[in-house]
Amino acid sequence: MKTKLFRLNELPVAGELIANGELVAFPTETVYGLGADARNADAVRAIFTAKGRPADNPLIVHIADFEMIYEIASEVPEIAVRLAKAFWAGPLTMVLPKRPEIPSVTSGGLDTVGIRMPSHPVAQELIRLAGCPIAAPSANRSGKPSPTTAKHVMDDMEGRIAGVIDGGLCEVGVESTVICFDDAETIHILRPGIISEEDLQPFAKNVYVDKAVYSQIAPDAKVASPGMKYKHYAPKAKILPVETDSFSKFMDYVQSHADNNAWCLLFDSDPKPENLPFMRYGDDGREQAHFLFLRFRELDEHGADTVYVRCPRKDGTSLSVYNRLMRAAGFEVITV
Ligand code: TXA
Ligand code: MG
């Protein structure tokens, strides 16, 4: 299959492809998504094949206006309406009970479904043009870092899908915050994103982060979100996060352990290291989220074997970066 790169003036063609059951990757404010008609079981099955994704890992269904939620969810609790008013369109995914019109392949066999309204105008326009809710995981091959440019999508998906819409670099850079509701007053964060625990606190009596966000779960453990089970976001290079309160301790450790082709991934405010190649990924959570997956892919292009990474904070927006880094590193941290 020849994969077509669409420019923004060709959106109607891309919308028609989706309406006809084909797969088209498109930009969102978080990362690129690999889209298909969420109601078309064959089209959705093709997403799993193109990505090499395990069939039990459910997809997020994307909508373009709030009312579409009632075509997908069988129950929309009051708290979900309040959160949608505050955070949609934007990078928040809510897991709700699924309507029977959404096939079980879309929800990985679960009776719930993740729903989000992206704020990216191209994503919204594509949903309108296609005339259907769009199921879309991140548009990477399973296990690779999520793509934040159309080129990354092409690198992973060329020949496997009908097209990619080029919308430039994604603004946020990490995937949406995924939440479910344990009860009417409890928000359970399944995957952290730039909408943080602190941002959600005013909307519920209880807000908590699933422990699988911070640490490796046992292979046979029951998980609240299937995506937690799979190793993720990893570049080819071995990722070694180093947790420390100072740049000099970080460098001392790296200088005494680094072998051939080791790189450093540093904060912007860190000094320049001697004798080691390096990249930077920002100082605060927003910047680091924007650059993390981009740097992972660049490090692979440079043929890095190991990458020593300055560890981000674990609060606020930074938790999303910490979580992606831990998952790329198999939750192993070096503390110095
Ligand atoms: O920002 C994003 O969310 C991007 C863009 C394209 O919208 N999408 C994305 O999709 O990251 P994906 O498939 O790569 O990640 C979806 C995550 C997975 O970890 C999955 O297990 C979880 O959401 N998820 C989806 N539906 C769920 C459900 N019904 N219950 C629990 N977890 C669910
Ligand atoms: Mg993904």
CSV table of C-alpha atoms and ligand atoms in Angstrom, one decimal:
chain,number,residue,atom,x,y,z
A,1,MET,CA,0.0,0.0,0.0
A,2,LYS,CA,1.3,3.5,-0.9
A,3,THR,CA,0.9,5.8,2.1
A,4,LYS,CA,-0.1,9.3,1.0
A,5,LEU,CA,1.1,12.4,2.8
A,6,PHE,CA,-1.8,14.8,2.9
A,7,ARG,CA,-1.5,18.6,3.1
A,8,LEU,CA,-4.0,20.5,5.1
A,9,ASN,CA,-6.0,21.6,2.0
A,10,GLU,CA,-6.5,17.8,1.3
A,11,LEU,CA,-8.5,17.1,4.5
A,12,PRO,CA,-11.7,16.3,2.7
A,13,VAL,CA,-10.0,13.4,0.9
A,14,ALA,CA,-8.6,12.1,4.2
A,15,GLY,CA,-12.1,12.4,5.7
A,16,GLU,CA,-13.6,10.3,2.9
A,17,LEU,CA,-10.9,7.6,3.4
A,18,ILE,CA,-11.9,7.3,7.0
A,19,ALA,CA,-15.6,7.2,6.1
A,20,ASN,CA,-14.8,4.4,3.7
A,21,GLY,CA,-13.1,2.3,6.4
A,22,GLU,CA,-9.4,3.2,5.7
A,23,LEU,CA,-6.7,4.3,8.2
A,24,VAL,CA,-5.4,7.8,8.3
A,25,ALA,CA,-3.0,9.3,10.8
A,26,PHE,CA,-3.7,12.8,11.9
A,27,PRO,CA,-2.2,15.5,14.3
A,28,THR,CA,-3.7,16.2,17.7
A,29,GLU,CA,-2.5,18.6,20.3
A,30,THR,CA,-0.8,15.7,22.2
A,31,VAL,CA,0.7,13.2,19.6
A,32,TYR,CA,-0.3,11.9,16.2
A,33,GLY,CA,-3.2,9.5,16.2
A,34,LEU,CA,-3.9,6.6,13.9
A,35,GLY,CA,-7.6,7.0,13.0
A,36,ALA,CA,-10.4,4.8,11.8
A,37,ASP,CA,-14.2,4.9,12.0
A,38,ALA,CA,-14.8,3.8,15.7
A,39,ARG,CA,-18.1,2.1,14.7
A,40,ASN,CA,-16.5,0.0,11.9
A,41,ALA,CA,-15.1,-3.2,13.5
A,42,ASP,CA,-13.1,-4.2,10.4
A,43,ALA,CA,-11.5,-0.8,10.1
A,44,VAL,CA,-10.6,-0.8,13.8
A,45,ARG,CA,-9.2,-4.3,13.5
A,46,ALA,CA,-6.8,-2.9,10.8
A,47,ILE,CA,-5.5,-0.4,13.4
A,48,PHE,CA,-4.4,-3.2,15.7
A,49,THR,CA,-2.7,-5.0,12.7
A,50,ALA,CA,-0.9,-1.8,11.4
A,51,LYS,CA,0.5,-1.0,14.9
A,52,GLY,CA,1.2,-4.6,16.0
A,53,ARG,CA,-0.9,-3.8,19.0
A,54,PRO,CA,-2.2,-6.5,21.5
A,55,ALA,CA,-6.0,-6.9,20.9
A,56,ASP,CA,-6.8,-6.4,24.6
A,57,ASN,CA,-5.4,-2.8,24.7
A,58,PRO,CA,-8.4,-0.5,24.1
A,59,LEU,CA,-8.5,2.6,21.8
A,60,ILE,CA,-9.6,6.1,22.6
A,61,VAL,CA,-12.6,7.4,20.7
A,62,HIS,CA,-12.3,11.0,19.5
A,63,ILE,CA,-15.3,13.3,19.1
A,64,ALA,CA,-15.7,16.9,17.7
A,65,ASP,CA,-18.5,18.2,19.9
A,66,PHE,CA,-19.8,17.4,23.3
A,67,GLU,CA,-23.1,15.9,22.2
A,68,MET,CA,-21.3,13.1,20.3
A,69,ILE,CA,-20.5,11.6,23.8
A,70,TYR,CA,-24.0,10.3,24.0
A,71,GLU,CA,-23.4,8.2,20.8
A,72,ILE,CA,-20.5,6.4,22.5
A,73,ALA,CA,-21.2,6.3,26.3
A,74,SER,CA,-24.3,4.7,27.7
A,75,GLU,CA,-24.0,6.7,30.9
A,76,VAL,CA,-22.5,10.2,31.3
A,77,PRO,CA,-22.3,11.1,35.0
A,78,GLU,CA,-22.5,14.7,36.3
A,79,ILE,CA,-18.8,14.8,37.1
A,80,ALA,CA,-17.9,13.9,33.5
A,81,VAL,CA,-20.1,16.8,32.2
A,82,ARG,CA,-18.3,19.2,34.6
A,83,LEU,CA,-14.9,18.0,33.5
A,84,ALA,CA,-15.8,18.2,29.8
A,85,LYS,CA,-16.9,21.8,30.4
A,86,ALA,CA,-13.6,22.6,32.1
A,87,PHE,CA,-11.1,20.6,30.0
A,88,TRP,CA,-12.6,19.9,26.5
A,89,ALA,CA,-11.6,20.4,23.9
A,90,GLY,CA,-8.2,19.3,25.3
A,91,PRO,CA,-5.9,16.4,26.4
A,92,LEU,CA,-8.3,14.7,28.8
A,93,THR,CA,-9.7,11.2,28.2
A,94,MET,CA,-12.6,9.9,30.3
A,95,VAL,CA,-13.4,6.2,30.5
A,96,LEU,CA,-17.2,5.6,30.6
A,97,PRO,CA,-19.6,2.7,30.1
A,98,LYS,CA,-19.8,1.9,26.4
A,99,ARG,CA,-22.9,1.9,24.1
A,100,PRO,CA,-23.4,-1.3,22.1
A,101,GLU,CA,-23.0,0.6,18.8
A,102,ILE,CA,-19.3,0.8,19.6
A,103,PRO,CA,-17.9,-2.6,18.7
A,104,SER,CA,-16.0,-4.6,21.3
A,105,VAL,CA,-12.8,-4.6,19.2
A,106,THR,CA,-12.6,-0.8,19.7
A,107,SER,CA,-12.7,-1.2,23.5
A,108,GLY,CA,-10.3,-4.1,23.6
A,109,GLY,CA,-13.2,-6.3,24.8
A,110,LEU,CA,-14.1,-4.1,27.8
A,111,ASP,CA,-17.6,-2.7,28.5
A,112,THR,CA,-16.1,0.7,29.0
A,113,VAL,CA,-14.6,3.1,26.4
A,114,GLY,CA,-12.2,6.0,26.6
A,115,ILE,CA,-13.5,9.3,25.0
A,116,ARG,CA,-11.8,12.5,24.3
A,117,MET,CA,-12.4,15.7,22.3
A,118,PRO,CA,-9.1,16.9,20.9
A,119,SER,CA,-8.5,20.7,20.6
A,120,HIS,CA,-6.4,20.5,17.5
A,121,PRO,CA,-8.4,22.1,14.7
A,122,VAL,CA,-7.2,19.5,12.1
A,123,ALA,CA,-8.4,16.6,14.3
A,124,GLN,CA,-11.8,18.4,14.8
A,125,GLU,CA,-12.2,19.1,11.1
A,126,LEU,CA,-11.3,15.5,10.2
A,127,ILE,CA,-13.9,14.1,12.6
A,128,ARG,CA,-16.6,16.4,11.1
A,129,LEU,CA,-15.6,15.5,7.5
A,130,ALA,CA,-15.5,11.8,8.2
A,131,GLY,CA,-18.9,12.1,9.8
A,132,CYS,CA,-18.2,9.6,12.6
A,133,PRO,CA,-16.4,9.3,15.9
A,134,ILE,CA,-12.7,8.4,15.2
A,135,ALA,CA,-10.9,5.6,17.2
A,136,ALA,CA,-7.3,6.5,17.4
A,137,PRO,CA,-4.3,5.2,19.4
A,138,SER,CA,-1.0,7.0,19.1
A,139,ALA,CA,0.3,6.4,15.5
A,140,ASN,CA,3.5,4.6,16.4
A,141,ARG,CA,4.3,0.9,16.0
A,142,SER,CA,3.5,-0.7,19.3
A,143,GLY,CA,6.2,-0.2,21.9
A,144,LYS,CA,7.9,2.8,20.1
A,145,PRO,CA,7.8,6.4,21.3
A,146,SER,CA,4.6,8.2,20.3
A,147,PRO,CA,5.0,10.3,17.1
A,148,THR,CA,5.0,14.1,17.4
A,149,THR,CA,5.6,14.8,13.7
A,150,ALA,CA,4.2,13.4,10.4
A,151,LYS,CA,7.7,12.1,9.5
A,152,HIS,CA,7.8,10.0,12.7
A,153,VAL,CA,4.4,8.5,11.6
A,154,MET,CA,5.8,7.8,8.1
A,155,ASP,CA,9.0,6.2,9.6
A,156,ASP,CA,6.8,3.7,11.5
A,157,MET,CA,3.7,3.3,9.3
A,158,GLU,CA,4.7,3.8,5.6
A,159,GLY,CA,3.2,1.1,3.5
A,160,ARG,CA,0.8,0.1,6.3
A,161,ILE,CA,-1.9,2.8,6.2
A,162,ALA,CA,-3.7,4.9,3.6
A,163,GLY,CA,-2.4,8.3,4.6
A,164,VAL,CA,-0.9,10.8,7.1
A,165,ILE,CA,-2.0,14.4,7.5
A,166,ASP,CA,0.9,16.7,8.0
A,167,GLY,CA,0.1,19.2,10.7
A,168,GLY,CA,3.6,19.9,11.9
A,169,LEU,CA,5.0,19.3,15.4
A,170,CYS,CA,2.5,18.5,18.2
A,171,GLU,CA,2.3,21.1,20.9
A,172,VAL,CA,1.9,19.0,24.1
A,173,GLY,CA,4.2,16.1,23.1
A,174,VAL,CA,2.9,13.4,25.6
A,175,GLU,CA,-0.5,11.6,25.4
A,176,SER,CA,-3.7,12.7,27.1
A,177,THR,CA,-4.4,12.3,30.8
A,178,VAL,CA,-6.7,9.1,31.1
A,179,ILE,CA,-9.1,9.0,34.0
A,180,CYS,CA,-12.0,6.8,35.2
A,181,PHE,CA,-14.5,7.3,38.0
A,182,ASP,CA,-14.4,4.8,40.9
A,183,ASP,CA,-17.6,6.5,42.1
A,184,ALA,CA,-19.5,9.8,41.7
A,185,GLU,CA,-16.9,11.6,43.7
A,186,THR,CA,-13.6,9.9,42.9
A,187,ILE,CA,-11.3,10.5,39.9
A,188,HIS,CA,-8.8,7.7,39.3
A,189,ILE,CA,-5.9,8.8,37.1
A,190,LEU,CA,-4.9,5.8,34.9
A,191,ARG,CA,-2.3,7.7,32.8
A,192,PRO,CA,-0.9,11.1,33.7
A,193,GLY,CA,-0.8,13.8,31.1
A,194,ILE,CA,-0.3,17.6,31.2
A,195,ILE,CA,-3.7,17.9,32.9
A,196,SER,CA,-2.4,17.0,36.3
A,197,GLU,CA,-3.8,15.7,39.6
A,198,GLU,CA,-3.7,19.2,40.9
A,199,ASP,CA,-5.8,20.5,38.0
A,200,LEU,CA,-8.4,17.8,38.6
A,201,GLN,CA,-8.6,18.3,42.4
A,202,PRO,CA,-11.3,21.1,42.4
A,203,PHE,CA,-13.7,18.8,40.5
A,204,ALA,CA,-14.0,15.8,42.9
A,205,LYS,CA,-13.8,14.9,46.6
A,206,ASN,CA,-11.1,12.4,45.9
A,207,VAL,CA,-8.4,12.3,43.1
A,208,TYR,CA,-5.7,9.7,43.1
A,209,VAL,CA,-3.0,8.4,40.7
A,210,ASP,CA,-2.9,4.7,40.0
A,211,LYS,CA,0.3,3.1,41.5
A,212,ALA,CA,1.2,1.6,38.2
A,213,VAL,CA,2.1,5.1,37.1
A,214,TYR,CA,5.1,5.1,39.5
A,215,SER,CA,6.2,1.5,39.6
A,216,GLN,CA,6.4,-1.8,37.7
A,217,ILE,CA,3.4,-4.0,38.2
A,218,ALA,CA,3.6,-7.8,38.4
A,219,PRO,CA,3.1,-9.5,35.0
A,220,ASP,CA,-0.1,-11.3,36.3
A,221,ALA,CA,-1.5,-8.3,38.2
A,222,LYS,CA,-5.1,-7.1,37.5
A,223,VAL,CA,-4.8,-3.6,36.0
A,224,ALA,CA,-7.2,-0.8,35.8
A,225,SER,CA,-6.1,0.1,32.3
A,226,PRO,CA,-4.6,-2.6,29.9
A,227,GLY,CA,-2.0,-0.1,28.5
A,228,MET,CA,-0.2,-0.3,31.9
A,229,LYS,CA,0.9,-3.8,31.2
A,230,TYR,CA,2.9,-3.1,28.1
A,231,LYS,CA,6.4,-1.8,27.8
A,232,HIS,CA,6.2,1.4,26.1
A,233,TYR,CA,7.7,4.5,24.5
A,234,ALA,CA,11.1,2.9,24.3
A,235,PRO,CA,13.7,4.0,21.8
A,236,LYS,CA,16.3,1.5,20.6
A,237,ALA,CA,18.9,3.0,23.0
A,238,LYS,CA,18.9,1.9,26.6
A,239,ILE,CA,17.4,4.6,28.8
A,240,LEU,CA,19.0,5.1,32.2
A,241,PRO,CA,17.3,7.8,34.4
A,242,VAL,CA,19.6,9.2,37.1
A,243,GLU,CA,17.8,10.7,40.1
A,244,THR,CA,19.9,13.3,41.9
A,245,ASP,CA,19.7,16.8,43.4
A,246,SER,CA,22.7,18.1,41.4
A,247,PHE,CA,24.2,18.2,38.0
A,248,SER,CA,27.7,17.5,39.3
A,249,LYS,CA,26.6,14.3,41.0
A,250,PHE,CA,24.9,13.3,37.8
A,251,MET,CA,28.0,14.0,35.8
A,252,ASP,CA,30.3,12.2,38.2
A,253,TYR,CA,28.2,9.1,38.0
A,254,VAL,CA,27.9,9.2,34.2
A,255,GLN,CA,31.7,9.9,33.6
A,256,SER,CA,32.6,6.9,35.7
A,257,HIS,CA,30.1,4.5,34.1
A,258,ALA,CA,29.6,5.7,30.5
A,259,ASP,CA,31.1,3.5,27.7
A,260,ASN,CA,31.0,3.7,23.9
A,261,ASN,CA,28.3,5.8,22.4
A,262,ALA,CA,26.7,6.9,25.6
A,263,TRP,CA,24.7,10.2,25.5
A,264,CYS,CA,23.2,12.5,28.1
A,265,LEU,CA,19.7,14.0,28.0
A,266,LEU,CA,19.9,17.1,30.2
A,267,PHE,CA,17.9,20.0,31.5
A,268,ASP,CA,18.2,23.3,29.6
A,269,SER,CA,19.8,25.0,32.6
A,270,ASP,CA,22.5,22.3,33.0
A,271,PRO,CA,26.1,23.2,32.1
A,272,LYS,CA,27.6,21.7,29.0
A,273,PRO,CA,29.2,18.3,29.8
A,274,GLU,CA,32.8,17.5,28.8
A,275,ASN,CA,33.6,14.7,26.4
A,276,LEU,CA,30.1,13.4,26.0
A,277,PRO,CA,27.5,14.0,23.4
A,278,PHE,CA,24.3,15.4,24.8
A,279,MET,CA,20.8,16.8,24.1
A,280,ARG,CA,18.5,18.9,26.2
A,281,TYR,CA,14.8,18.6,26.8
A,282,GLY,CA,13.7,21.6,28.8
A,283,ASP,CA,13.6,22.7,32.5
A,284,ASP,CA,9.9,22.4,33.4
A,285,GLY,CA,7.2,19.8,32.9
A,286,ARG,CA,5.6,21.5,29.9
A,287,GLU,CA,8.9,21.8,28.0
A,288,GLN,CA,10.0,18.3,28.9
A,289,ALA,CA,6.7,16.8,27.7
A,290,HIS,CA,7.0,18.7,24.5
A,291,PHE,CA,10.5,17.4,23.7
A,292,LEU,CA,10.8,13.9,25.3
A,293,PHE,CA,9.6,11.7,22.5
A,294,LEU,CA,11.2,13.9,19.9
A,295,ARG,CA,14.6,13.5,21.6
A,296,PHE,CA,14.1,9.7,21.9
A,297,ARG,CA,13.7,9.5,18.2
A,298,GLU,CA,16.6,11.8,17.5
A,299,LEU,CA,18.9,9.8,19.9
A,300,ASP,CA,18.0,6.7,17.8
A,301,GLU,CA,18.9,8.5,14.6
A,302,HIS,CA,22.3,9.3,16.2
A,303,GLY,CA,22.8,5.6,17.0
A,304,ALA,CA,23.0,6.2,20.8
A,305,ASP,CA,23.5,2.9,22.7
A,306,THR,CA,22.8,4.3,26.2
A,307,VAL,CA,21.3,7.5,27.3
A,308,TYR,CA,21.7,8.9,30.8
A,309,VAL,CA,18.7,11.1,31.5
A,310,ARG,CA,18.3,13.8,34.1
A,311,CYS,CA,15.2,12.7,36.0
A,312,PRO,CA,12.2,15.0,36.0
A,313,ARG,CA,10.1,16.0,39.0
A,314,LYS,CA,7.2,13.8,40.0
A,315,ASP,CA,4.6,16.4,40.7
A,316,GLY,CA,2.2,18.4,38.5
A,317,THR,CA,2.7,18.2,34.8
A,318,SER,CA,6.1,16.6,35.3
A,319,LEU,CA,4.6,13.4,36.4
A,320,SER,CA,3.6,12.7,32.8
A,321,VAL,CA,7.2,13.0,31.7
A,322,TYR,CA,8.5,10.9,34.7
A,323,ASN,CA,6.0,8.2,33.8
A,324,ARG,CA,7.0,8.0,30.1
A,325,LEU,CA,10.7,7.9,31.1
A,326,MET,CA,10.1,5.2,33.7
A,327,ARG,CA,8.3,3.1,31.2
A,328,ALA,CA,11.0,3.5,28.6
A,329,ALA,CA,13.5,2.5,31.3
A,330,GLY,CA,11.5,-0.5,32.6
A,331,PHE,CA,11.0,1.4,35.9
A,332,GLU,CA,14.7,1.2,36.8
A,333,VAL,CA,16.2,4.4,38.2
A,334,ILE,CA,19.8,5.1,39.3
A,335,THR,CA,19.8,7.2,42.5
A,336,VAL,CA,23.0,9.1,43.3
B,1,TXA,O1,-3.4,11.8,23.6
B,1,TXA,C1,-3.8,10.7,23.4
B,1,TXA,O2,-4.5,10.1,24.2
B,1,TXA,C2,-3.5,10.0,22.0
B,1,TXA,C3,-4.1,10.9,20.9
B,1,TXA,C4,-4.0,10.2,19.5
B,1,TXA,O3,-5.4,11.2,21.2
B,1,TXA,N1,-4.0,8.7,22.0
B,1,TXA,C5,-3.4,7.7,22.7
B,1,TXA,O4,-3.9,6.4,22.5
B,1,TXA,O5,-2.4,7.9,23.4
B,1,TXA,P1,-3.2,5.1,23.0
B,1,TXA,O6,-4.1,4.0,22.4
B,1,TXA,O7,-1.8,5.1,22.6
B,1,TXA,O8,-3.4,5.0,24.5
B,1,TXA,C6,-4.7,4.9,25.1
B,1,TXA,C7,-4.5,4.5,26.5
B,1,TXA,C8,-4.0,3.1,26.7
B,1,TXA,O9,-3.1,3.0,27.8
B,1,TXA,C9,-5.3,2.3,27.0
B,1,TXA,O10,-5.0,1.1,27.7
B,1,TXA,C10,-6.1,3.3,27.8
B,1,TXA,O11,-5.8,4.5,27.2
B,1,TXA,N2,-7.5,3.0,27.7
B,1,TXA,C11,-8.3,3.2,26.5
B,1,TXA,N3,-9.6,2.8,26.8
B,1,TXA,C12,-9.6,2.4,28.0
B,1,TXA,C13,-10.6,1.8,28.9
B,1,TXA,N4,-11.9,1.6,28.4
B,1,TXA,N5,-10.3,1.5,30.2
B,1,TXA,C14,-9.1,1.7,30.6
B,1,TXA,N6,-8.1,2.2,29.9
B,1,TXA,C15,-8.3,2.5,28.6
B,2,MG,MG,0.2,4.7,22.5
